Coordinates of C-alpha atoms and ligand atoms in Angstrom, one line a residue:
M1 CA 0.0 0.0 0.0
F2 CA 1.3 3.5 -0.6
G3 CA 2.1 5.9 2.2
L4 CA 3.6 3.6 4.8
M5 CA 6.3 4.3 7.4
Q6 CA 10.0 3.7 6.9
S7 CA 11.1 0.2 7.6
Q8 CA 14.1 0.3 9.8
P9 CA 15.4 -2.7 11.9
L10 CA 15.5 -2.0 15.6
L11 CA 19.3 -2.4 16.2
I12 CA 21.4 -1.8 19.4
S13 CA 23.9 0.2 17.4
S14 CA 21.1 2.9 16.9
L15 CA 21.3 3.6 20.6
L16 CA 25.0 4.5 20.5
V17 CA 24.5 6.5 17.3
H18 CA 21.7 8.5 19.1
A19 CA 23.7 9.1 22.2
E20 CA 26.8 10.2 20.3
R21 CA 24.8 12.7 18.1
H22 CA 22.5 14.2 20.8
H23 CA 24.4 13.8 24.0
P24 CA 28.1 13.8 23.0
E25 CA 29.2 15.6 26.1
Q26 CA 27.4 13.6 28.6
E27 CA 29.6 11.7 31.1
I28 CA 30.4 8.1 31.8
V29 CA 32.2 7.8 35.1
S30 CA 33.8 4.5 36.3
R31 CA 35.6 3.4 39.3
R32 CA 38.3 1.3 37.6
V33 CA 40.0 -2.0 38.6
E34 CA 43.2 0.1 38.3
G35 CA 42.0 2.1 41.4
D36 CA 41.2 5.5 40.0
I37 CA 38.1 7.3 38.8
H38 CA 37.9 7.4 35.0
R39 CA 35.8 9.9 33.1
C40 CA 34.7 9.8 29.5
T41 CA 31.8 10.9 27.4
Y42 CA 29.2 9.3 25.0
R43 CA 31.4 10.7 22.1
D44 CA 34.4 8.8 23.6
L45 CA 32.2 5.6 24.1
A46 CA 31.0 5.7 20.5
S47 CA 34.4 6.2 19.1
R48 CA 36.1 3.5 21.2
S49 CA 33.2 1.1 20.4
R50 CA 33.7 1.4 16.7
R51 CA 37.4 0.9 17.1
M52 CA 36.8 -2.2 19.3
A53 CA 34.2 -3.4 16.6
R54 CA 37.0 -3.2 14.0
A55 CA 39.4 -5.0 16.3
L56 CA 37.0 -7.9 16.7
Q57 CA 36.5 -8.1 12.9
A58 CA 40.3 -8.1 12.6
L59 CA 40.3 -11.1 15.0
N60 CA 37.9 -12.7 12.5
I61 CA 34.9 -12.5 14.8
K62 CA 31.8 -13.1 12.6
P63 CA 28.2 -12.3 12.9
S64 CA 26.5 -14.6 15.6
D65 CA 29.9 -15.6 17.0
R66 CA 29.8 -15.4 20.9
V67 CA 32.1 -13.0 22.6
A68 CA 32.3 -13.4 26.4
T69 CA 33.0 -10.9 29.2
L70 CA 33.9 -11.6 32.8
A71 CA 33.7 -8.0 34.0
W72 CA 32.4 -5.5 36.6
N73 CA 30.3 -2.5 35.7
G74 CA 32.6 0.0 33.8
Y75 CA 33.0 2.0 30.6
R76 CA 35.0 -0.8 28.7
H77 CA 32.2 -3.3 29.6
M78 CA 29.8 -0.8 28.2
E79 CA 31.9 -0.5 25.0
L80 CA 31.7 -4.1 24.5
Y81 CA 27.9 -4.0 24.9
F82 CA 27.8 -2.0 21.7
A83 CA 31.1 -3.2 19.9
V84 CA 30.1 -6.8 20.1
S85 CA 26.3 -6.6 19.3
G86 CA 26.9 -3.9 16.9
I87 CA 28.7 -6.2 14.4
G88 CA 26.0 -8.8 14.9
S89 CA 28.1 -11.0 17.2
V90 CA 26.6 -12.0 20.5
L91 CA 27.7 -10.7 23.8
H92 CA 27.9 -13.3 26.5
T93 CA 28.2 -11.9 29.9
V94 CA 29.5 -14.5 32.4
N95 CA 29.0 -14.2 36.0
P96 CA 32.4 -14.2 37.7
R97 CA 31.1 -15.3 40.9
L98 CA 30.4 -18.7 39.5
H99 CA 32.7 -21.6 40.4
P100 CA 35.6 -22.2 37.8
D101 CA 34.1 -25.5 36.7
Q102 CA 30.7 -23.6 35.9
V103 CA 32.6 -20.9 33.9
V104 CA 34.3 -23.6 31.8
W105 CA 31.0 -25.3 31.3
I106 CA 29.2 -22.1 30.3
A107 CA 32.0 -21.0 28.0
D108 CA 32.0 -24.4 26.3
H109 CA 28.3 -24.5 26.0
A110 CA 28.2 -20.9 24.6
E111 CA 31.2 -21.8 22.2
D112 CA 32.7 -18.4 23.2
Q113 CA 35.5 -17.4 20.7
V114 CA 37.0 -14.4 22.7
L115 CA 36.8 -13.7 26.4
F116 CA 37.4 -10.2 27.8
F117 CA 38.2 -10.0 31.6
D118 CA 38.9 -7.5 34.3
L119 CA 42.2 -7.9 36.0
T120 CA 40.4 -8.9 39.3
F121 CA 39.5 -12.2 37.6
L122 CA 43.0 -13.0 36.5
P123 CA 43.3 -16.0 38.9
L124 CA 39.9 -17.3 37.6
I125 CA 41.1 -17.0 34.0
A126 CA 44.4 -18.7 34.9
A127 CA 42.3 -21.7 36.2
V128 CA 39.8 -21.9 33.3
A129 CA 42.0 -20.9 30.3
P130 CA 43.7 -24.2 29.9
R131 CA 40.3 -26.1 30.1
T132 CA 37.9 -24.2 27.7
K133 CA 37.5 -25.7 24.2
T134 CA 36.6 -22.8 21.9
V135 CA 38.2 -19.5 23.3
K136 CA 40.9 -18.5 20.9
H137 CA 41.8 -14.9 22.5
W138 CA 41.7 -13.9 26.1
V139 CA 41.7 -10.0 26.5
A140 CA 42.7 -8.3 29.6
M141 CA 40.6 -5.1 30.0
T142 CA 43.4 -2.7 30.8
D143 CA 46.4 -1.1 29.2
R144 CA 49.9 -2.7 29.0
A145 CA 51.3 -0.6 31.8
H146 CA 48.8 -2.2 34.2
L147 CA 49.4 -5.7 33.0
P148 CA 50.6 -7.8 35.9
E149 CA 53.5 -10.2 35.2
S150 CA 51.3 -13.2 36.2
A151 CA 49.2 -12.6 33.1
A152 CA 52.1 -13.9 31.0
S153 CA 50.8 -17.6 31.8
I154 CA 47.6 -16.9 29.9
P155 CA 47.8 -18.3 26.4
N156 CA 46.9 -15.9 23.5
L157 CA 46.5 -13.0 25.7
L158 CA 45.7 -9.6 24.3
V159 CA 45.5 -6.2 25.9
Y160 CA 42.3 -4.2 25.5
E161 CA 43.8 -0.8 25.1
D162 CA 46.2 -2.2 22.4
L163 CA 43.2 -3.5 20.5
I164 CA 41.6 -0.1 20.5
A165 CA 44.9 1.8 19.7
G166 CA 45.5 -0.5 16.8
Q167 CA 42.4 0.7 15.0
P168 CA 41.5 3.9 13.3
D169 CA 38.1 5.7 13.9
D170 CA 37.4 7.2 10.5
T171 CA 35.0 5.5 8.1
F172 CA 33.4 2.7 10.1
E173 CA 29.6 2.4 9.7
W174 CA 27.6 0.1 11.9
P175 CA 26.3 -2.7 9.6
T176 CA 22.5 -3.2 9.1
F177 CA 21.0 -6.6 9.6
D178 CA 17.9 -8.4 10.6
E179 CA 16.5 -7.1 14.0
Q180 CA 15.6 -10.6 14.9
S181 CA 19.4 -11.5 15.0
A182 CA 20.9 -12.6 18.4
S183 CA 22.5 -9.7 20.3
S184 CA 23.5 -11.0 23.8
L185 CA 23.4 -14.1 25.9
C186 CA 22.9 -14.6 29.7
Y187 CA 22.7 -17.8 31.6
T188 CA 20.3 -18.3 34.4
S189 CA 21.9 -19.2 37.7
G190 CA 20.5 -22.6 37.4
T191 CA 19.7 -23.4 41.0
T192 CA 18.5 -26.8 39.7
G193 CA 20.4 -28.5 37.0
N194 CA 22.8 -26.9 34.6
P195 CA 22.5 -23.2 33.7
K196 CA 20.5 -22.4 30.7
G197 CA 21.1 -19.7 28.2
V198 CA 18.7 -16.9 27.4
L199 CA 19.3 -15.4 24.0
Y200 CA 18.3 -11.8 23.5
S201 CA 17.7 -10.3 20.0
H202 CA 18.3 -6.7 18.8
R203 CA 14.6 -6.3 18.5
S204 CA 13.7 -7.6 21.9
T205 CA 16.4 -5.4 23.5
L206 CA 15.2 -2.2 21.8
L207 CA 11.6 -2.7 22.6
H208 CA 12.6 -3.6 26.3
T209 CA 14.8 -0.4 26.4
M210 CA 11.9 1.8 25.4
A211 CA 9.6 0.3 27.9
A212 CA 12.0 0.2 30.7
A213 CA 12.6 4.0 30.3
L214 CA 9.0 5.0 30.7
P215 CA 7.9 6.9 33.7
D216 CA 5.9 4.1 35.1
A217 CA 8.9 1.8 34.7
L218 CA 12.4 3.1 35.6
N219 CA 11.5 6.6 34.7
C220 CA 14.7 7.7 33.2
S221 CA 15.6 11.0 31.4
A222 CA 18.6 13.1 30.2
R223 CA 18.6 14.7 33.7
D224 CA 19.3 11.5 35.4
V225 CA 22.6 10.3 36.8
I226 CA 22.2 6.5 37.0
L227 CA 24.4 4.2 39.1
P228 CA 23.6 0.5 38.4
V229 CA 24.8 -1.6 41.3
V230 CA 23.2 -4.6 39.6
P231 CA 25.9 -6.0 37.6
M232 CA 26.2 -5.9 33.9
F233 CA 26.7 -9.7 34.0
H234 CA 23.2 -10.1 35.7
V235 CA 20.6 -9.6 32.8
N236 CA 22.4 -6.6 31.2
A237 CA 22.2 -4.6 34.4
W238 CA 18.4 -4.6 34.0
G239 CA 18.9 -3.0 30.6
L240 CA 20.3 0.3 32.2
P241 CA 23.4 0.7 29.9
Y242 CA 20.8 0.6 26.9
V243 CA 18.4 3.0 28.6
A244 CA 21.2 5.4 29.6
C245 CA 22.2 5.7 25.8
M246 CA 18.5 6.1 24.7
T247 CA 17.8 8.9 27.2
G248 CA 21.2 10.5 27.4
A249 CA 21.5 10.0 31.1
K250 CA 24.9 10.3 32.8
M251 CA 26.2 6.8 33.9
V252 CA 28.2 6.0 37.0
F253 CA 29.8 2.6 37.2
P254 CA 31.0 1.3 40.6
G255 CA 33.5 -1.3 39.3
G256 CA 34.2 -4.0 41.8
A257 CA 34.0 -1.7 44.9
L258 CA 30.5 -2.7 46.0
D259 CA 31.0 -2.1 49.8
G260 CA 28.7 0.5 51.4
K261 CA 31.5 3.1 51.8
S262 CA 32.6 3.1 48.2
L263 CA 29.1 3.1 46.9
Y264 CA 28.0 6.0 49.1
E265 CA 31.1 8.0 48.2
L266 CA 30.3 7.6 44.4
F267 CA 26.6 8.4 45.0
E268 CA 27.5 11.6 46.6
S269 CA 30.5 12.7 44.4
E270 CA 28.7 12.1 41.1
K271 CA 25.4 13.3 42.2
V272 CA 23.5 10.1 41.5
T273 CA 19.8 10.5 41.1
L274 CA 18.8 6.8 40.3
S275 CA 20.2 3.5 41.3
A276 CA 19.2 -0.2 41.0
G277 CA 20.1 -3.4 42.8
V278 CA 19.0 -6.5 44.7
P279 CA 17.9 -6.1 48.3
T280 CA 21.1 -7.6 49.8
V281 CA 23.2 -4.8 48.3
W282 CA 21.1 -2.1 49.9
Q283 CA 21.2 -3.9 53.2
A284 CA 25.0 -3.3 53.1
L285 CA 24.7 0.3 52.0
L286 CA 22.0 1.2 54.5
G287 CA 24.1 -0.5 57.3
H288 CA 27.0 2.0 56.4
T289 CA 24.7 5.1 56.1
A290 CA 22.9 4.3 59.4
A291 CA 26.2 3.6 61.2
N292 CA 27.7 7.0 60.1
N293 CA 24.6 9.0 60.1
L294 CA 24.8 9.8 56.4
K295 CA 22.0 11.0 54.0
F296 CA 21.7 11.0 50.2
S297 CA 21.9 14.5 48.8
T298 CA 20.8 13.7 45.4
M299 CA 19.4 10.2 45.1
R300 CA 15.7 10.3 45.0
R301 CA 14.7 6.9 43.7
T302 CA 16.1 3.3 43.5
V303 CA 14.9 0.3 41.8
I304 CA 14.9 -2.8 43.9
G305 CA 14.1 -6.3 42.6
G306 CA 15.6 -9.6 41.8
S307 CA 14.0 -10.9 45.1
A308 CA 11.2 -9.4 47.2
C309 CA 12.1 -6.1 48.7
P310 CA 11.2 -6.2 52.4
P311 CA 8.6 -3.7 53.2
A312 CA 10.7 -2.5 56.2
M313 CA 13.4 -1.4 53.6
I314 CA 11.0 0.4 51.5
R315 CA 9.8 2.3 54.7
T316 CA 13.4 3.1 55.9
F317 CA 14.4 4.5 52.4
K318 CA 11.4 6.8 52.5
E319 CA 11.3 7.9 56.0
Q320 CA 15.0 8.2 56.8
Y321 CA 16.4 9.0 53.3
D322 CA 13.4 10.5 51.3
V323 CA 14.2 8.0 48.6
D324 CA 11.3 6.2 46.8
V325 CA 11.7 2.6 46.1
I326 CA 10.5 1.4 42.8
H327 CA 9.9 -2.3 43.5
A328 CA 10.3 -4.1 40.4
W329 CA 10.0 -7.8 39.3
G330 CA 11.4 -9.8 36.4
M331 CA 13.6 -12.5 35.4
T332 CA 16.4 -13.4 33.1
E333 CA 14.0 -14.9 30.7
M334 CA 12.2 -11.6 30.5
S335 CA 15.1 -9.2 29.7
P336 CA 14.4 -8.8 32.7
L337 CA 11.6 -6.2 33.3
G338 CA 8.1 -7.5 33.9
T339 CA 6.4 -5.2 36.4
A340 CA 7.2 -2.1 38.4
S341 CA 5.2 -0.7 41.4
T342 CA 4.2 2.9 40.5
F343 CA 1.1 4.8 41.5
K344 CA -2.1 5.5 39.7
T345 CA -3.8 8.9 40.1
R346 CA -6.2 7.6 42.8
H347 CA -3.2 6.6 45.1
L348 CA -1.9 10.2 45.2
G349 CA -4.6 11.3 47.6
M350 CA -3.9 8.3 49.9
T351 CA -2.0 8.4 53.2
Q352 CA 1.6 7.3 53.2
E353 CA 0.7 4.1 55.1
E354 CA -1.9 3.2 52.3
R355 CA 0.9 3.9 49.7
Y356 CA 3.3 1.6 51.3
E357 CA 0.7 -1.2 50.6
V358 CA 1.0 -0.3 46.8
M359 CA 4.9 0.0 47.0
N360 CA 5.2 -3.3 48.8
R361 CA 3.7 -5.1 45.7
Q362 CA 5.8 -6.1 42.6
G363 CA 3.7 -3.8 40.6
R364 CA 1.9 -3.5 37.3
A365 CA 2.8 -5.1 34.0
I366 CA 4.7 -2.6 31.8
F367 CA 3.3 -2.5 28.3
G368 CA 4.8 -5.3 26.3
V369 CA 4.4 -7.8 29.1
D370 CA 1.1 -9.8 29.3
M371 CA 0.6 -11.6 32.5
K372 CA -1.9 -13.9 34.1
V373 CA -2.3 -16.3 37.2
V374 CA -3.6 -19.7 36.7
D375 CA -4.9 -22.4 39.1
E376 CA -3.8 -26.0 39.4
D377 CA -5.9 -26.8 36.3
G378 CA -4.4 -24.1 34.2
R379 CA -7.6 -21.9 34.4
E380 CA -7.1 -18.2 34.7
I381 CA -7.8 -16.7 38.1
P382 CA -9.4 -13.3 37.3
F383 CA -7.7 -10.1 38.5
G384 CA -9.1 -9.0 41.9
T385 CA -9.6 -12.6 43.2
D386 CA -7.8 -13.1 46.4
K387 CA -6.2 -16.3 45.3
S388 CA -2.6 -17.1 44.2
G389 CA -1.5 -19.4 41.5
D390 CA 1.1 -19.8 38.9
L391 CA 2.3 -16.7 37.2
L392 CA 2.5 -16.9 33.3
V393 CA 3.9 -14.2 30.9
R394 CA 4.2 -13.5 27.2
G395 CA 5.6 -10.7 25.1
P396 CA 8.2 -9.7 22.6
W397 CA 11.1 -9.6 25.1
I398 CA 10.2 -12.9 26.8
L399 CA 11.8 -16.2 26.1
R400 CA 10.5 -18.7 23.7
Q401 CA 13.0 -21.3 24.1
Y402 CA 16.4 -21.6 25.8
F403 CA 19.6 -21.4 23.9
K404 CA 20.3 -24.5 21.8
G405 CA 16.8 -25.7 22.8
E406 CA 17.8 -26.9 26.4
G407 CA 14.9 -28.0 28.3
G408 CA 12.7 -28.7 25.3
D409 CA 9.5 -26.7 24.8
V410 CA 9.0 -24.5 27.8
L411 CA 5.9 -22.6 26.8
R412 CA 2.5 -23.5 27.9
D413 CA 0.0 -22.5 25.1
G414 CA 2.3 -19.6 24.2
W415 CA 2.9 -18.5 27.8
F416 CA 6.1 -18.7 29.7
P417 CA 5.7 -20.2 33.2
T418 CA 7.8 -18.0 35.5
G419 CA 8.1 -20.4 38.3
D420 CA 6.6 -17.8 40.6
V421 CA 3.5 -18.0 42.7
A422 CA 1.6 -14.7 42.6
K423 CA -1.9 -13.0 43.0
I424 CA -3.0 -9.9 41.0
D425 CA -5.4 -7.4 42.5
A426 CA -8.3 -5.7 40.7
E427 CA -6.1 -2.9 39.5
G428 CA -3.5 -5.2 38.1
Y429 CA -0.9 -5.0 40.8
M430 CA 0.8 -8.2 41.2
L431 CA 2.2 -9.6 44.5
I432 CA 4.6 -12.5 44.4
T433 CA 3.9 -14.8 47.3
D434 CA 6.6 -17.4 46.7
R435 CA 8.7 -19.2 44.1
T436 CA 7.0 -22.6 43.3
K437 CA 10.1 -24.4 44.6
D438 CA 10.2 -22.4 47.9
V439 CA 6.5 -22.8 48.8
I440 CA 5.9 -24.5 52.2
K441 CA 3.1 -27.1 52.1
S442 CA 1.5 -27.5 55.4
G443 CA -1.3 -30.0 55.7
G444 CA -2.2 -29.6 52.0
E445 CA -2.3 -25.7 52.2
W446 CA 0.4 -23.4 50.9
I447 CA 2.4 -21.0 53.1
G448 CA 4.2 -18.1 51.3
S449 CA 7.7 -17.8 52.6
I450 CA 8.2 -14.2 51.4
D451 CA 5.4 -12.9 53.7
L452 CA 7.1 -14.6 56.7
E453 CA 10.6 -13.2 55.8
N454 CA 9.1 -9.7 55.4
I455 CA 7.7 -9.7 58.9
A456 CA 11.0 -11.0 60.4
M457 CA 12.9 -8.3 58.4
A458 CA 10.8 -5.6 60.1
H459 CA 12.2 -6.7 63.5
P460 CA 15.0 -4.2 64.6
A461 CA 17.4 -7.1 65.5
V462 CA 17.2 -8.9 62.3
A463 CA 19.7 -8.5 59.4
M464 CA 18.6 -11.2 57.2
A465 CA 15.8 -13.8 57.4
A466 CA 14.9 -16.8 55.2
C467 CA 11.9 -19.0 55.7
I468 CA 12.2 -22.6 54.6
A469 CA 10.1 -25.8 54.8
A470 CA 11.1 -28.2 57.4
K471 CA 9.7 -31.7 57.6
H472 CA 6.9 -32.3 60.0
P473 CA 5.5 -35.7 60.9
K474 CA 1.7 -34.4 61.0
W475 CA 1.7 -31.5 58.6
D476 CA 4.3 -32.7 56.0
E477 CA 6.1 -29.3 56.1
R478 CA 6.1 -26.4 58.5
P479 CA 7.9 -23.1 58.3
L480 CA 11.4 -22.8 59.9
L481 CA 12.7 -19.3 60.1
V482 CA 16.6 -18.9 59.7
V483 CA 18.0 -15.5 61.0
V484 CA 21.0 -13.6 60.9
K485 CA 21.0 -11.0 63.7
K486 CA 22.3 -7.4 63.3
P487 CA 25.8 -7.0 64.7
G488 CA 25.5 -6.4 68.5
A489 CA 21.6 -6.9 68.5
E490 CA 19.9 -9.6 70.6
V491 CA 16.6 -11.3 70.2
T492 CA 15.4 -14.7 71.2
R493 CA 13.4 -17.4 69.4
E494 CA 10.3 -16.7 71.6
E495 CA 10.5 -13.0 70.9
L496 CA 10.6 -13.6 67.1
I497 CA 7.7 -16.0 67.2
A498 CA 5.7 -13.6 69.4
F499 CA 6.5 -10.8 66.7
Y500 CA 4.2 -12.6 64.3
D501 CA 1.1 -12.3 66.6
G502 CA -1.6 -10.5 64.9
K503 CA 0.5 -9.9 61.8
I504 CA -0.5 -13.1 60.0
A505 CA -2.9 -16.1 60.3
K506 CA -1.9 -18.0 63.4
W507 CA -1.2 -21.3 61.5
W508 CA 1.4 -19.5 59.3
T509 CA 3.6 -18.6 62.3
P510 CA 7.0 -20.3 62.0
D511 CA 7.4 -23.4 64.2
D512 CA 10.8 -22.6 65.1
V513 CA 13.7 -20.1 64.6
V514 CA 17.4 -20.9 64.2
F515 CA 20.1 -18.3 64.3
V516 CA 23.0 -18.5 61.9
E517 CA 26.1 -16.5 61.2
A518 CA 25.3 -16.1 57.5
I519 CA 22.7 -17.1 55.0
P520 CA 24.3 -18.4 51.7
L521 CA 23.9 -16.0 48.8
G522 CA 24.0 -17.0 45.2
A523 CA 26.1 -15.5 42.3
T524 CA 23.6 -12.6 42.0
G525 CA 23.2 -11.9 45.7
K526 CA 20.0 -13.7 46.3
M527 CA 19.5 -16.1 49.2
Q528 CA 20.0 -19.7 48.4
K529 CA 17.1 -21.3 50.0
N530 CA 17.9 -24.7 48.3
K531 CA 21.2 -24.7 50.2
L532 CA 19.4 -23.8 53.5
R533 CA 16.9 -26.7 52.9
E534 CA 19.8 -29.1 52.3
Q535 CA 21.6 -27.8 55.5
F536 CA 18.3 -28.2 57.6
K537 CA 16.9 -31.3 55.8
D538 CA 17.1 -33.4 59.1
Y539 CA 16.0 -30.6 61.3
Q540 CA 13.7 -31.7 64.1
L541 CA 10.9 -29.1 64.8
P542 CA 9.7 -29.0 68.3
T543 CA 6.6 -31.0 68.8
A544 CA 4.0 -29.1 70.8
Ligands
LIG1 P1 17.7 -16.8 38.9 O1 17.7 -16.1 40.3 O2 16.7 -17.8 38.8 O3 18.9 -17.0 38.2 P2 16.7 -14.3 37.9 O4 17.8 -13.5 38.3 O5 16.3 -14.1 36.6 O6 17.0 -15.7 38.0 O7 15.5 -14.3 39.0 C1 14.2 -14.3 38.6 C2 13.4 -14.6 39.8 O8 13.8 -13.8 41.0 C3 11.9 -14.5 39.6 O9 11.4 -15.5 39.0 C4 11.4 -14.3 41.1 O10 11.3 -15.5 41.7 C5 12.5 -13.5 41.6 N1 12.4 -12.1 41.8 C6 12.7 -11.1 40.9 N2 12.3 -10.0 41.4 C7 11.5 -10.2 42.4 C8 10.6 -9.3 43.3 N3 10.6 -7.9 43.2 N4 10.0 -9.9 44.3 C9 10.0 -11.3 44.5 N5 10.8 -12.1 43.7 C10 11.5 -11.5 42.7

């Protein structure tokens, strides 16, 4: 038909082209592994990404070849986001907190051709380099002056800054190709079985970026200064490097210094307005600010997701720091964003207490994500029914099948089963009550462990709490609360159990409490309840 719109593929390189043209002077600030603070602009990012793209082509990297990174959040990592995907090859971000055996397994499975690494991970690279099957080049993300002697043991070692310096930046144009081409690859942490790869496309990434930046999602603009604490190896830092380019926001990268003090310094010195991370990260940061009586002078909102944000944390951020928490939910298989808890007009007239009720939920679906909750028979539970069930999703940035078809057909009638148990209220606000595998089944009824953890987390002496199923002779399973106390704080089992009075149905109250030094955290900073279940598999609950 005459008179249609232009047909342009949605490509990741277009984000960089836009940022360079419209925000060339905007800054990207990184705390480097080398120890200093590095500053550059979107103009530099674009130029260096082009040169790195050429260097990759000179190494004979072809479209759809996988190029891996083992790196912190930093400007070089961001350059690779664009250089690698921009030439049609696939950026595979590997989680450096994985065991060396898992890194080898993942690199082999992905058939990585080149692996870029931060110097922090040199010992890990030394351990895995002789064992991987497909990696032809190992690139240290530094310059020659900072290369330690020990790096000489790595075979086929290249230096990042040499690769860039070896290429001109004159006539390079980003290639145009099908928007359905693969752009990046991220493996799920695989709490059960081997990790599975989730393969994003240019199209899925661009659509996700547009939706993520919207006011009722992450609400990003050219006036923002974004510090993603969430790692770039964890679902592309929830899309923030792409969102920053699209909006022209200033970007601040913390590198490997993720302790409360280092993060706080960067928040203040760079005037960060927006941050994002999992609850355990904020736990550490708030511990530092509380102990030193510090406030945030510019940060006004932070996105918290990856696991349920305890309501007590949302309240602390608001009342003590004037920071609004955007509680968000998603998963690797969803690029990752699915919902964000932001207000509708009618909430604006509510009291703060009523607003907390909204903020505590994981939120409304952002456009592009269709979600529903189904019962045991697969029938949809209508919005507004106070009943939880399996949460299913579909949309253009949601997985159809895992990389290489691992796990077979995962969709149910076109919907992806998230493995989460949730309910959705009449206005579409979703609340995760549990993960299917963490649910506690007591006498045939389900008890949601997140609720129980959230209550414990509101107790002033509790630093971290996990609630797991313990075997029970009569009820099959009963809740066991595992608690890490705050340093110097005291609380007894009886006091904690009494703390549940009136806050929850009596039969949901944990049967027992155990105090531990630490709760195991996974590679993305989440509590590993499967490890706890293993640890307490023979635990004898008191029989009343
Ligand atoms: P995994 O931890 O399985 O490797 P992801 O990092 O993709 O993978 O985590 C996705 C899961 O994390 C979700 O299915 C959900 O169980 C949990 N999750 C993410 N955000 C939230 C949230 N805001 N509240 C509760 N659970 C969450």
